[in-house]
PDB file of C-alpha atoms in Angstrom:
ATOM      1  CA  ILE A   1     101.342 109.747 112.906  1.00 97.00           C
ATOM      2  CA  SER A   2     103.426 110.478 115.995  1.00 97.00           C
ATOM      3  CA  THR A   3     105.721 113.488 116.287  1.00 97.00           C
ATOM      4  CA  LYS A   4     108.585 111.091 115.525  1.00 96.00           C
ATOM      5  CA  GLY A   5     107.040 110.034 112.222  1.00 98.00           C
ATOM      6  CA  GLU A   6     105.788 106.676 113.510  1.00 97.00           C
ATOM      7  CA  ALA A   7     102.684 105.090 111.978  1.00 98.00           C
ATOM      8  CA  TRP A   8     100.114 103.866 114.520  1.00 96.00           C
ATOM      9  CA  VAL A   9      97.087 101.859 113.427  1.00 95.00           C
ATOM     10  CA  TRP A  10      93.931 100.380 114.907  1.00 92.00           C
ATOM     11  CA  GLY A  11      90.474  99.218 113.843  1.00 90.00           C
ATOM     12  CA  ASP A  12      89.207  96.524 111.489  1.00 87.00           C
ATOM     13  CA  ASN A  13      91.966  94.320 110.086  1.00 88.00           C
ATOM     14  CA  VAL A  14      89.910  91.641 108.356  1.00 84.00           C
ATOM     15  CA  LYS A  15      91.463  92.598 104.992  1.00 90.00           C
ATOM     16  CA  CYS A  16      94.931  93.321 106.412  1.00 91.00           C
ATOM     17  CA  GLN A  17      94.423  97.085 106.147  1.00 95.00           C
ATOM     18  CA  CYS A  18      96.349  97.671 109.383  1.00 93.00           C
ATOM     19  CA  GLY A  19      99.348  95.831 107.948  1.00 93.00           C
ATOM     20  CA  THR A  20     100.425  94.393 111.302  1.00 86.00           C
ATOM     21  CA  ASP A  21     100.508  90.619 110.688  1.00 71.00           C
ATOM     22  CA  ALA A  22      97.613  90.134 113.110  1.00 55.00           C
ATOM     23  CA  SER A  23      96.056  87.443 110.924  1.00 53.00           C
ATOM     24  CA  SER A  24      97.877  84.656 112.832  1.00 53.00           C
ATOM     25  CA  ASP A  25      95.375  85.123 115.673  1.00 64.00           C
ATOM     26  CA  VAL A  26      92.539  84.608 113.217  1.00 69.00           C
ATOM     27  CA  GLN A  27      93.944  81.272 112.035  1.00 70.00           C
ATOM     28  CA  HIS A  28      94.418  80.133 115.645  1.00 74.00           C
ATOM     29  CA  TYR A  29      90.771  80.776 116.512  1.00 81.00           C
ATOM     30  CA  GLN A  30      89.533  79.231 113.265  1.00 81.00           C
ATOM     31  CA  ASP A  31      91.464  76.019 114.003  1.00 85.00           C
ATOM     32  CA  GLU A  32      90.182  75.939 117.582  1.00 90.00           C
ATOM     33  CA  LEU A  33      86.607  76.480 116.415  1.00 91.00           C
ATOM     34  CA  GLN A  34      86.860  73.644 113.909  1.00 92.00           C
ATOM     35  CA  GLY A  35      88.112  71.313 116.645  1.00 94.00           C
ATOM     36  CA  LEU A  36      85.261  72.247 118.977  1.00 95.00           C
ATOM     37  CA  ARG A  37      82.661  71.664 116.272  1.00 94.00           C
ATOM     38  CA  THR A  38      84.123  68.226 115.605  1.00 95.00           C
ATOM     39  CA  ARG A  39      83.853  67.437 119.316  1.00 94.00           C
ATOM     40  CA  MET A  40      80.246  68.664 119.290  1.00 94.00           C
ATOM     41  CA  ASP A  41      79.394  66.298 116.428  1.00 94.00           C
ATOM     42  CA  GLN A  42      80.976  63.416 118.322  1.00 93.00           C
ATOM     43  CA  ALA A  43      79.155  64.304 121.543  1.00 92.00           C
ATOM     44  CA  THR A  44      75.839  64.572 119.685  1.00 92.00           C
ATOM     45  CA  ALA A  45      76.321  61.142 118.130  1.00 92.00           C
ATOM     46  CA  ALA A  46      77.234  59.694 121.533  1.00 91.00           C
ATOM     47  CA  ALA A  47      74.117  61.210 123.129  1.00 90.00           C
ATOM     48  CA  GLU A  48      71.893  59.673 120.459  1.00 91.00           C
ATOM     49  CA  ALA A  49      73.537  56.289 120.984  1.00 91.00           C
ATOM     50  CA  ALA A  50      73.337  56.432 124.793  1.00 90.00           C
ATOM     51  CA  VAL A  51      71.140  53.753 126.329  1.00 88.00           C
ATOM     52  CA  THR A  52      70.758  54.753 129.978  1.00 91.00           C
ATOM     53  CA  ASP A  53      69.377  58.043 131.285  1.00 90.00           C
ATOM     54  CA  GLU A  54      72.607  58.616 133.194  1.00 91.00           C
ATOM     55  CA  ALA A  55      74.683  58.293 130.032  1.00 90.00           C
ATOM     56  CA  LYS A  56      72.355  60.645 128.138  1.00 89.00           C
ATOM     57  CA  LYS A  57      72.561  63.203 130.961  1.00 91.00           C
ATOM     58  CA  LYS A  58      76.370  63.035 130.945  1.00 91.00           C
ATOM     59  CA  GLN A  59      76.536  63.592 127.181  1.00 91.00           C
ATOM     60  CA  LYS A  60      74.128  66.543 127.374  1.00 91.00           C
ATOM     61  CA  GLN A  61      76.313  68.163 130.047  1.00 93.00           C
ATOM     62  CA  GLN A  62      79.351  67.698 127.823  1.00 93.00           C
ATOM     63  CA  MET A  63      77.470  69.179 124.851  1.00 94.00           C
ATOM     64  CA  SER A  64      76.504  72.197 126.963  1.00 94.00           C
ATOM     65  CA  MET A  65      80.151  72.792 127.922  1.00 95.00           C
ATOM     66  CA  ILE A  66      81.302  72.468 124.310  1.00 95.00           C
ATOM     67  CA  SER A  67      78.539  74.829 123.159  1.00 95.00           C
ATOM     68  CA  GLU A  68      79.685  77.439 125.677  1.00 94.00           C
ATOM     69  CA  SER A  69      83.285  77.085 124.467  1.00 94.00           C
ATOM     70  CA  ILE A  70      82.167  77.490 120.841  1.00 94.00           C
ATOM     71  CA  GLU A  71      80.342  80.702 121.733  1.00 92.00           C
ATOM     72  CA  GLN A  72      83.433  82.083 123.482  1.00 90.00           C
ATOM     73  CA  VAL A  73      85.747  81.245 120.568  1.00 88.00           C
ATOM     74  CA  GLU A  74      83.288  82.694 118.035  1.00 86.00           C
ATOM     75  CA  THR A  75      83.280  85.943 120.012  1.00 82.00           C
ATOM     76  CA  ALA A  76      87.085  85.967 120.151  1.00 78.00           C
ATOM     77  CA  LEU A  77      87.248  85.278 116.406  1.00 76.00           C
ATOM     78  CA  ALA A  78      84.908  88.177 115.689  1.00 71.00           C
ATOM     79  CA  PHE A  79      87.236  90.554 117.531  1.00 70.00           C
ATOM     80  CA  SER A  80      90.514  88.955 116.399  1.00 70.00           C
ATOM     81  CA  HIS A  81      90.230  90.866 113.116  1.00 75.00           C
ATOM     82  CA  CYS A  82      90.243  94.139 115.033  1.00 81.00           C
ATOM     83  CA  LEU A  83      92.963  96.118 116.765  1.00 82.00           C
ATOM     84  CA  ASN A  84      91.090  97.683 119.662  1.00 78.00           C
ATOM     85  CA  THR A  85      93.986  99.884 120.770  1.00 83.00           C
ATOM     86  CA  PRO A  86      96.587 101.789 118.712  1.00 91.00           C
ATOM     87  CA  ARG A  87      99.544  99.661 117.666  1.00 89.00           C
ATOM     88  CA  ARG A  88     102.696 100.872 115.999  1.00 93.00           C
ATOM     89  CA  ASN A  89     103.229  99.344 112.580  1.00 94.00           C
ATOM     90  CA  GLY A  90     106.567  97.647 113.128  1.00 92.00           C
ATOM     91  CA  HIS A  91     107.150  97.041 109.428  1.00 94.00           C
ATOM     92  CA  LEU A  92     107.563 100.803 108.972  1.00 96.00           C
ATOM     93  CA  LYS A  93     109.703 101.482 112.050  1.00 94.00           C
ATOM     94  CA  SER A  94     112.792 102.375 109.997  1.00 94.00           C
ATOM     95  CA  LYS A  95     110.869 104.992 108.029  1.00 96.00           C
ATOM     96  CA  THR A  96     109.665 108.496 108.840  1.00 98.00           C
ATOM     97  CA  ILE A  97     106.005 108.771 107.889  1.00 98.00           C
ATOM     98  CA  VAL A  98     104.647 112.197 106.905  1.00 98.00           C
ATOM     99  CA  ASP A  99     101.184 111.303 105.589  1.00 98.00           C
ATOM    100  CA  VAL A 100      98.712 108.439 106.045  1.00 99.00           C
ATOM    101  CA  SER A 101      95.295 107.619 104.650  1.00 98.00           C
ATOM    102  CA  GLY A 102      92.824 104.811 105.290  1.00 98.00           C
ATOM    103  CA  GLY A 103      90.298 103.668 102.692  1.00 98.00           C
ATOM    104  CA  ALA A 104      87.426 101.203 102.857  1.00 97.00           C
ATOM    105  CA  ALA A 105      89.845  98.290 103.227  1.00 97.00           C
ATOM    106  CA  HIS A 106      93.345  99.547 102.403  1.00 98.00           C
ATOM    107  CA  SER A 107      95.926 101.931 103.828  1.00 98.00           C
ATOM    108  CA  ILE A 108      98.595 104.232 102.389  1.00 99.00           C
ATOM    109  CA  PHE A 109     101.733 105.526 104.118  1.00 98.00           C
ATOM    110  CA  VAL A 110     103.962 108.264 102.640  1.00 98.00           C
ATOM    111  CA  THR A 111     107.556 108.681 103.844  1.00 96.00           C
ATOM    112  CA  ASP A 112     109.581 111.882 104.151  1.00 95.00           C
ATOM    113  CA  GLY A 113     111.608 110.717 101.155  1.00 92.00           C
ATOM    114  CA  GLY A 114     108.537 110.636  98.934  1.00 93.00           C
ATOM    115  CA  LEU A 115     108.096 106.854  98.805  1.00 94.00           C
ATOM    116  CA  VAL A 116     104.674 105.233  99.155  1.00 97.00           C
ATOM    117  CA  TRP A 117     103.919 102.069 101.158  1.00 97.00           C
ATOM    118  CA  VAL A 118     100.567 100.277 100.981  1.00 98.00           C
ATOM    119  CA  CYS A 119      98.709  97.316 102.482  1.00 98.00           C
ATOM    120  CA  GLY A 120      95.238  95.768 102.566  1.00 97.00           C
ATOM    121  CA  ASP A 121      92.758  94.909  99.832  1.00 98.00           C
ATOM    122  CA  ASN A 122      94.172  95.023  96.303  1.00 98.00           C
ATOM    123  CA  SER A 123      91.269  93.389  94.458  1.00 97.00           C
ATOM    124  CA  ARG A 124      90.775  96.412  92.163  1.00 98.00           C
ATOM    125  CA  GLY A 125      94.396  97.568  91.987  1.00 97.00           C
ATOM    126  CA  GLN A 126      93.838 100.246  94.633  1.00 98.00           C
ATOM    127  CA  LEU A 127      97.280  99.666  96.156  1.00 98.00           C
ATOM    128  CA  GLY A 128      98.963 100.670  92.914  1.00 97.00           C
ATOM    129  CA  VAL A 129     100.892  97.396  92.817  1.00 96.00           C
ATOM    130  CA  PRO A 130      99.971  94.581  90.381  1.00 94.00           C
ATOM    131  CA  ILE A 131      99.131  91.583  92.579  1.00 92.00           C
ATOM    132  CA  ALA A 132     101.473  89.383  90.510  1.00 92.00           C
ATOM    133  CA  GLU A 133     104.385  91.545  91.696  1.00 92.00           C
ATOM    134  CA  VAL A 134     103.560  91.113  95.393  1.00 93.00           C
ATOM    135  CA  PRO A 135     105.898  88.576  97.074  1.00 92.00           C
ATOM    136  CA  ASP A 136     104.130  85.418  98.301  1.00 91.00           C
ATOM    137  CA  THR A 137     105.355  86.167 101.822  1.00 89.00           C
ATOM    138  CA  HIS A 138     103.308  89.377 101.763  1.00 92.00           C
ATOM    139  CA  LYS A 139     100.108  87.915 100.307  1.00 91.00           C
ATOM    140  CA  GLU A 140      97.045  86.518 102.001  1.00 87.00           C
ATOM    141  CA  GLY A 141      94.347  84.959  99.880  1.00 84.00           C
ATOM    142  CA  GLY A 142      94.064  86.070  96.292  1.00 87.00           C
ATOM    143  CA  SER A 143      94.242  89.835  96.644  1.00 95.00           C
ATOM    144  CA  LEU A 144      95.229  90.880 100.173  1.00 95.00           C
ATOM    145  CA  VAL A 145      98.617  92.380 101.043  1.00 96.00           C
ATOM    146  CA  ARG A 146      99.391  91.514 104.673  1.00 93.00           C
ATOM    147  CA  VAL A 147     102.179  93.992 105.408  1.00 94.00           C
ATOM    148  CA  PRO A 148     103.168  97.306 103.784  1.00 97.00           C
ATOM    149  CA  ILE A 149     104.996  97.095 100.449  1.00 96.00           C
ATOM    150  CA  ALA A 150     106.442  99.913  98.360  1.00 94.00           C
ATOM    151  CA  VAL A 151     104.630 101.157  95.275  1.00 94.00           C
ATOM    152  CA  ALA A 152     107.029 100.823  92.349  1.00 82.00           C
ATOM    153  CA  GLU A 153     106.682 102.064  88.790  1.00 74.00           C
ATOM    154  CA  PRO A 154     106.017 104.758  87.850  1.00 76.00           C
ATOM    155  CA  LEU A 155     106.655 106.232  91.304  1.00 79.00           C
ATOM    156  CA  ARG A 156     110.059 104.601  91.789  1.00 74.00           C
ATOM    157  CA  PRO A 157     112.384 102.155  89.998  1.00 70.00           C
ATOM    158  CA  LYS A 158     111.685  98.518  90.881  1.00 68.00           C
ATOM    159  CA  ASP A 159     115.301  97.966  91.924  1.00 68.00           C
ATOM    160  CA  SER A 160     115.457 100.891  94.370  1.00 67.00           C
ATOM    161  CA  LEU A 161     113.730 101.288  97.728  1.00 68.00           C
ATOM    162  CA  THR A 162     115.335 104.654  98.449  1.00 68.00           C
ATOM    163  CA  GLU A 163     115.241 106.865  95.374  1.00 68.00           C
ATOM    164  CA  PRO A 164     111.794 107.784  94.033  1.00 75.00           C
ATOM    165  CA  MET A 165     111.402 108.815  90.411  1.00 86.00           C
ATOM    166  CA  ILE A 166     108.331 110.794  91.413  1.00 92.00           C
ATOM    167  CA  LYS A 167     108.312 112.151  94.951  1.00 94.00           C
ATOM    168  CA  ILE A 168     104.885 111.789  96.552  1.00 96.00           C
ATOM    169  CA  VAL A 169     103.937 114.214  99.338  1.00 97.00           C
ATOM    170  CA  LYS A 170     100.308 113.283  99.986  1.00 98.00           C
ATOM    171  CA  ALA A 171      97.944 110.364  99.373  1.00 98.00           C
ATOM    172  CA  SER A 172      94.265 109.623  99.806  1.00 99.00           C
ATOM    173  CA  ALA A 173      92.603 106.201  99.993  1.00 99.00           C
ATOM    174  CA  GLY A 174      88.998 105.879  98.825  1.00 98.00           C
ATOM    175  CA  GLY A 175      86.460 103.105  98.483  1.00 98.00           C
ATOM    176  CA  GLU A 176      88.364 101.030  95.939  1.00 98.00           C
ATOM    177  CA  HIS A 177      90.798 103.581  94.543  1.00 98.00           C
ATOM    178  CA  SER A 178      93.767 105.694  95.595  1.00 99.00           C
ATOM    179  CA  LEU A 179      95.117 109.138  94.748  1.00 99.00           C
ATOM    180  CA  PHE A 180      98.747 110.248  95.022  1.00 98.00           C
ATOM    181  CA  LEU A 181      99.976 113.862  94.879  1.00 98.00           C
ATOM    182  CA  SER A 182     103.517 114.523  93.668  1.00 96.00           C
ATOM    183  CA  GLU A 183     105.886 117.261  94.794  1.00 95.00           C
ATOM    184  CA  GLU A 184     105.437 118.879  91.372  1.00 95.00           C
ATOM    185  CA  GLY A 185     101.688 119.146  91.940  1.00 97.00           C
ATOM    186  CA  ARG A 186     100.509 116.330  89.695  1.00 97.00           C
ATOM    187  CA  ALA A 187      97.903 113.730  90.636  1.00 98.00           C
ATOM    188  CA  TYR A 188      98.284 109.994  90.067  1.00 97.00           C
ATOM    189  CA  ALA A 189      95.517 107.430  90.502  1.00 98.00           C
ATOM    190  CA  SER A 190      95.023 103.665  90.700  1.00 98.00           C
ATOM    191  CA  GLY A 191      92.229 101.206  91.423  1.00 98.00           C
ATOM    192  CA  ALA A 192      88.632 100.938  90.248  1.00 98.00           C
ATOM    193  CA  ALA A 193      87.996 103.274  87.327  1.00 97.00           C
ATOM    194  CA  GLY A 194      84.600 102.339  85.918  1.00 94.00           C
ATOM    195  CA  GLU A 195      82.636 104.968  87.837  1.00 96.00           C
ATOM    196  CA  GLY A 196      84.935 107.817  86.855  1.00 97.00           C
ATOM    197  CA  GLN A 197      86.619 108.103  90.242  1.00 98.00           C
ATOM    198  CA  LEU A 198      90.149 108.118  88.762  1.00 98.00           C
ATOM    199  CA  GLY A 199      89.386 110.882  86.274  1.00 97.00           C
ATOM    200  CA  LEU A 200      91.572 109.273  83.617  1.00 97.00           C
ATOM    201  CA  SER A 201      89.218 109.561  80.660  1.00 94.00           C
ATOM    202  CA  GLY A 202      89.826 112.206  78.038  1.00 89.00           C
ATOM    203  CA  ASP A 203      86.087 112.864  77.888  1.00 88.00           C
ATOM    204  CA  ALA A 204      83.921 113.401  80.964  1.00 88.00           C
ATOM    205  CA  LYS A 205      81.102 111.469  79.301  1.00 89.00           C
ATOM    206  CA  ILE A 206      83.129 108.409  78.281  1.00 90.00           C
ATOM    207  CA  ALA A 207      84.081 105.797  80.876  1.00 91.00           C
ATOM    208  CA  TYR A 208      87.675 104.643  81.314  1.00 92.00           C
ATOM    209  CA  GLN A 209      87.625 100.872  80.836  1.00 86.00           C
ATOM    210  CA  GLY A 210      89.125  98.430  83.327  1.00 90.00           C
ATOM    211  CA  ASP A 211      90.883  98.692  86.673  1.00 96.00           C
ATOM    212  CA  VAL A 212      94.234 100.468  86.996  1.00 97.00           C
ATOM    213  CA  THR A 213      96.827  98.408  88.884  1.00 96.00           C
ATOM    214  CA  ALA A 214      99.730 100.885  88.715  1.00 95.00           C
ATOM    215  CA  PRO A 215      99.440 104.659  89.263  1.00 96.00           C
ATOM    216  CA  LEU A 216      98.641 106.727  86.178  1.00 95.00           C
ATOM    217  CA  VAL A 217      98.839 110.506  85.941  1.00 95.00           C
ATOM    218  CA  VAL A 218      95.518 112.359  85.763  1.00 97.00           C
ATOM    219  CA  GLY A 219      96.358 113.890  82.411  1.00 95.00           C
ATOM    220  CA  SER A 220      93.563 116.438  82.133  1.00 96.00           C
ATOM    221  CA  LEU A 221      94.902 118.264  85.204  1.00 97.00           C
ATOM    222  CA  LYS A 222      98.526 118.563  84.041  1.00 95.00           C
ATOM    223  CA  ALA A 223      98.050 122.269  83.358  1.00 96.00           C
ATOM    224  CA  HIS A 224      97.201 122.870  87.026  1.00 97.00           C
ATOM    225  CA  LYS A 225      99.552 122.723  89.998  1.00 98.00           C
ATOM    226  CA  LEU A 226      97.637 120.720  92.583  1.00 98.00           C
ATOM    227  CA  THR A 227      98.030 121.116  96.337  1.00 98.00           C
ATOM    228  CA  SER A 228      95.636 118.461  97.640  1.00 99.00           C
ATOM    229  CA  VAL A 229      93.670 115.360  96.640  1.00 99.00           C
ATOM    230  CA  ALA A 230      90.777 113.585  98.351  1.00 99.00           C
ATOM    231  CA  ALA A 231      89.291 110.184  97.487  1.00 99.00           C
ATOM    232  CA  GLY A 232      85.701 109.341  98.434  1.00 98.00           C
ATOM    233  CA  LYS A 233      83.686 106.168  98.002  1.00 97.00           C
ATOM    234  CA  THR A 234      83.277 106.505  94.222  1.00 97.00           C
ATOM    235  CA  HIS A 235      84.422 110.075  93.588  1.00 98.00           C
ATOM    236  CA  SER A 236      87.550 112.221  93.860  1.00 98.00           C
ATOM    237  CA  LEU A 237      88.397 115.862  94.531  1.00 98.00           C
ATOM    238  CA  PHE A 238      91.453 117.845  93.413  1.00 99.00           C
ATOM    239  CA  LEU A 239      92.535 121.276  94.704  1.00 98.00           C
ATOM    240  CA  SER A 240      94.781 123.596  92.663  1.00 97.00           C
ATOM    241  CA  ASN A 241      97.182 126.214  94.022  1.00 96.00           C
ATOM    242  CA  ASN A 242      94.835 129.016  92.946  1.00 94.00           C
ATOM    243  CA  GLY A 243      92.029 127.622  95.094  1.00 94.00           C
ATOM    244  CA  GLN A 244      90.034 125.967  92.334  1.00 94.00           C
ATOM    245  CA  VAL A 245      88.383 122.587  93.011  1.00 97.00           C
ATOM    246  CA  PHE A 246      87.791 119.815  90.474  1.00 97.00           C
ATOM    247  CA  SER A 247      85.614 116.735  90.982  1.00 98.00           C
ATOM    248  CA  THR A 248      85.189 113.467  89.122  1.00 98.00           C
ATOM    249  CA  GLY A 249      83.418 110.165  89.658  1.00 97.00           C
ATOM    250  CA  THR A 250      79.919 109.012  90.476  1.00 94.00           C
ATOM    251  CA  SER A 251      77.429 110.171  93.066  1.00 83.00           C
ATOM    252  CA  GLU A 252      73.667 110.163  92.892  1.00 77.00           C
ATOM    253  CA  LEU A 253      73.672 111.946  96.250  1.00 88.00           C
ATOM    254  CA  GLY A 254      75.466 115.147  95.267  1.00 93.00           C
ATOM    255  CA  ALA A 255      79.049 114.473  96.360  1.00 95.00           C
ATOM    256  CA  LEU A 256      80.475 115.895  93.115  1.00 96.00           C
ATOM    257  CA  GLY A 257      79.049 119.340  93.806  1.00 94.00           C
ATOM    258  CA  GLN A 258      77.955 119.479  90.165  1.00 92.00           C
ATOM    259  CA  GLY A 259      74.225 119.949  90.674  1.00 88.00           C
ATOM    260  CA  LYS A 260      72.106 117.196  89.180  1.00 82.00           C
ATOM    261  CA  ILE A 261      75.014 115.777  87.210  1.00 79.00           C
ATOM    262  CA  THR A 262      75.815 112.414  88.776  1.00 85.00           C
ATOM    263  CA  VAL A 263      78.691 111.056  86.677  1.00 93.00           C
ATOM    264  CA  PHE A 264      81.946 112.577  85.416  1.00 95.00           C
ATOM    265  CA  HIS A 265      84.739 110.423  83.981  1.00 96.00           C
ATOM    266  CA  ALA A 266      87.198 113.344  83.901  1.00 97.00           C
ATOM    267  CA  PRO A 267      87.724 116.160  86.447  1.00 97.00           C
ATOM    268  CA  ARG A 268      85.567 119.256  86.012  1.00 96.00           C
ATOM    269  CA  PRO A 269      85.562 122.515  88.042  1.00 95.00           C
ATOM    270  CA  VAL A 270      83.070 122.686  90.899  1.00 94.00           C
ATOM    271  CA  ARG A 271      81.158 125.763  89.728  1.00 86.00           C
ATOM    272  CA  GLY A 272      79.489 126.480  93.039  1.00 82.00           C
ATOM    273  CA  LEU A 273      82.895 127.221  94.583  1.00 84.00           C
ATOM    274  CA  LEU A 274      83.976 129.826  92.022  1.00 77.00           C
ATOM    275  CA  THR A 275      82.207 132.891  93.450  1.00 77.00           C
ATOM    276  CA  ASP A 276      81.350 134.039  96.975  1.00 76.00           C
ATOM    277  CA  HIS A 277      77.663 134.884  96.616  1.00 74.00           C
ATOM    278  CA  GLU A 278      77.759 137.411  99.493  1.00 75.00           C
ATOM    279  CA  THR A 279      80.729 139.479  98.322  1.00 77.00           C
ATOM    280  CA  GLN A 280      80.547 138.575  94.614  1.00 76.00           C
ATOM    281  CA  THR A 281      84.307 138.023  94.678  1.00 77.00           C
ATOM    282  CA  ALA A 282      86.295 135.018  93.555  1.00 79.00           C
ATOM    283  CA  MET A 283      86.155 132.239  96.115  1.00 85.00           C
ATOM    284  CA  VAL A 284      89.438 130.597  97.111  1.00 91.00           C
ATOM    285  CA  THR A 285      89.266 127.078  98.553  1.00 95.00           C
ATOM    286  CA  ARG A 286      92.081 126.133 100.927  1.00 96.00           C
ATOM    287  CA  GLU A 287      91.190 122.600 102.027  1.00 97.00           C
ATOM    288  CA  ILE A 288      89.198 119.660 100.662  1.00 98.00           C
ATOM    289  CA  SER A 289      88.070 116.431 102.289  1.00 98.00           C
ATOM    290  CA  THR A 290      85.744 113.514 101.660  1.00 97.00           C
ATOM    291  CA  CYS A 291      83.872 111.033 103.830  1.00 95.00           C
ATOM    292  CA  GLY A 292      82.172 108.291 101.858  1.00 95.00           C
ATOM    293  CA  VAL A 293      79.647 110.055  99.614  1.00 95.00           C
ATOM    294  CA  THR A 294      80.069 113.494 101.196  1.00 96.00           C
ATOM    295  CA  SER A 295      82.500 116.279 100.223  1.00 97.00           C
ATOM    296  CA  PHE A 296      83.797 119.163 102.341  1.00 97.00           C
ATOM    297  CA  PHE A 297      85.472 122.425 101.322  1.00 97.00           C
ATOM    298  CA  VAL A 298      87.068 125.124 103.508  1.00 96.00           C
ATOM    299  CA  THR A 299      87.559 128.561 101.944  1.00 93.00           C
ATOM    300  CA  SER A 300      90.120 131.282 102.658  1.00 90.00           C
ATOM    301  CA  ARG A 301      87.415 133.077 104.668  1.00 88.00           C
ATOM    302  CA  CYS A 302      87.233 130.044 106.990  1.00 90.00           C
ATOM    303  CA  ARG A 303      83.824 129.031 105.730  1.00 90.00           C
ATOM    304  CA  THR A 304      82.944 125.388 105.291  1.00 93.00           C
ATOM    305  CA  TYR A 305      80.860 124.169 102.361  1.00 93.00           C
ATOM    306  CA  VAL A 306      79.452 120.653 102.078  1.00 94.00           C
ATOM    307  CA  CYS A 307      77.676 118.609  99.422  1.00 94.00           C
ATOM    308  CA  GLY A 308      76.271 115.096  99.497  1.00 94.00           C
ATOM    309  CA  PRO A 309      73.334 113.327 101.156  1.00 91.00           C
ATOM    310  CA  LYS A 310      71.200 115.409 103.519  1.00 83.00           C
ATOM    311  CA  LYS A 311      70.922 112.327 105.705  1.00 72.00           C
ATOM    312  CA  HIS A 312      73.050 109.214 105.759  1.00 59.00           C
ATOM    313  CA  PRO A 313      71.544 106.698 103.291  1.00 51.00           C
ATOM    314  CA  THR A 314      71.641 103.854 105.824  1.00 43.00           C
ATOM    315  CA  ALA A 315      69.932 105.956 108.451  1.00 36.00           C
ATOM    316  CA  GLY A 316      66.692 106.164 106.529  1.00 42.00           C
ATOM    317  CA  GLY A 317      67.395 109.502 104.917  1.00 46.00           C
ATOM    318  CA  GLY A 318      67.270 110.572 101.330  1.00 54.00           C
ATOM    319  CA  GLY A 319      67.881 113.422  98.958  1.00 61.00           C
ATOM    320  CA  ALA A 320      71.029 115.356  98.248  1.00 63.00           C
ATOM    321  CA  THR A 321      72.406 118.838  98.630  1.00 65.00           C
TER     322      THR A 321
END
């Protein structure tokens, strides 16, 4: 976010998560590649049918040139999904953005008026907008939203793009789910729910069935005024105004901070953050953050606590802390 409230984006855009309409380049390269492959098939057939050595040599030279062109276009296609330098999202230029969050394949933008705009992958309802309500001009494929659209009910009336019913001040995009924090300190969630990451179940041991395509309030935390939310790959964190942290979701690598417990379907306090073991006084957490299957906590004494895998799973590590 710039100092003027502009949203700038870059990176992978294969699922429209940058929301910049860059997919036209992809189609151009795909069409060009198809044409080159057709020419290669024709040149191959001509080479097989050639009678003289001179004719065969000429066809092989043509095939070599076409092969080189195919390689160049394939390389361009691979990078056409990516924005390699920051680009302002022009679809949001009339809005002042105060918070942004990028998930595995979707993005969330929060305006100064409390409205929420989303784009990218919506296959599990993570954008908080039922795909049937997305205009055809904004869709790509079966579940992708090409450019930012506003999240409607229950956050705002469908017929108003200016007046939110629930003013959102912060959002967090996770693996396949999203969290929204209201001005009143309540958390709302949408997306994949089966692994407990939305925390919508009334019982921590009972899974919430189905995906959630429109934001629902995390009811078990209504008694707490929340100041921050953080969505990980398959887990979520919530921070209350008294410095207490709650976690929910799934993690066999320790991201919940709940010891050996690997699954919660409703938020539960992170016990290890209740007491400072050196001073034996109540610990107050000021900031929370997630990165994939890792969780971070910063206390009022400027100490950082972390839980999750000791080594990155894909790097040959194992174990949890």
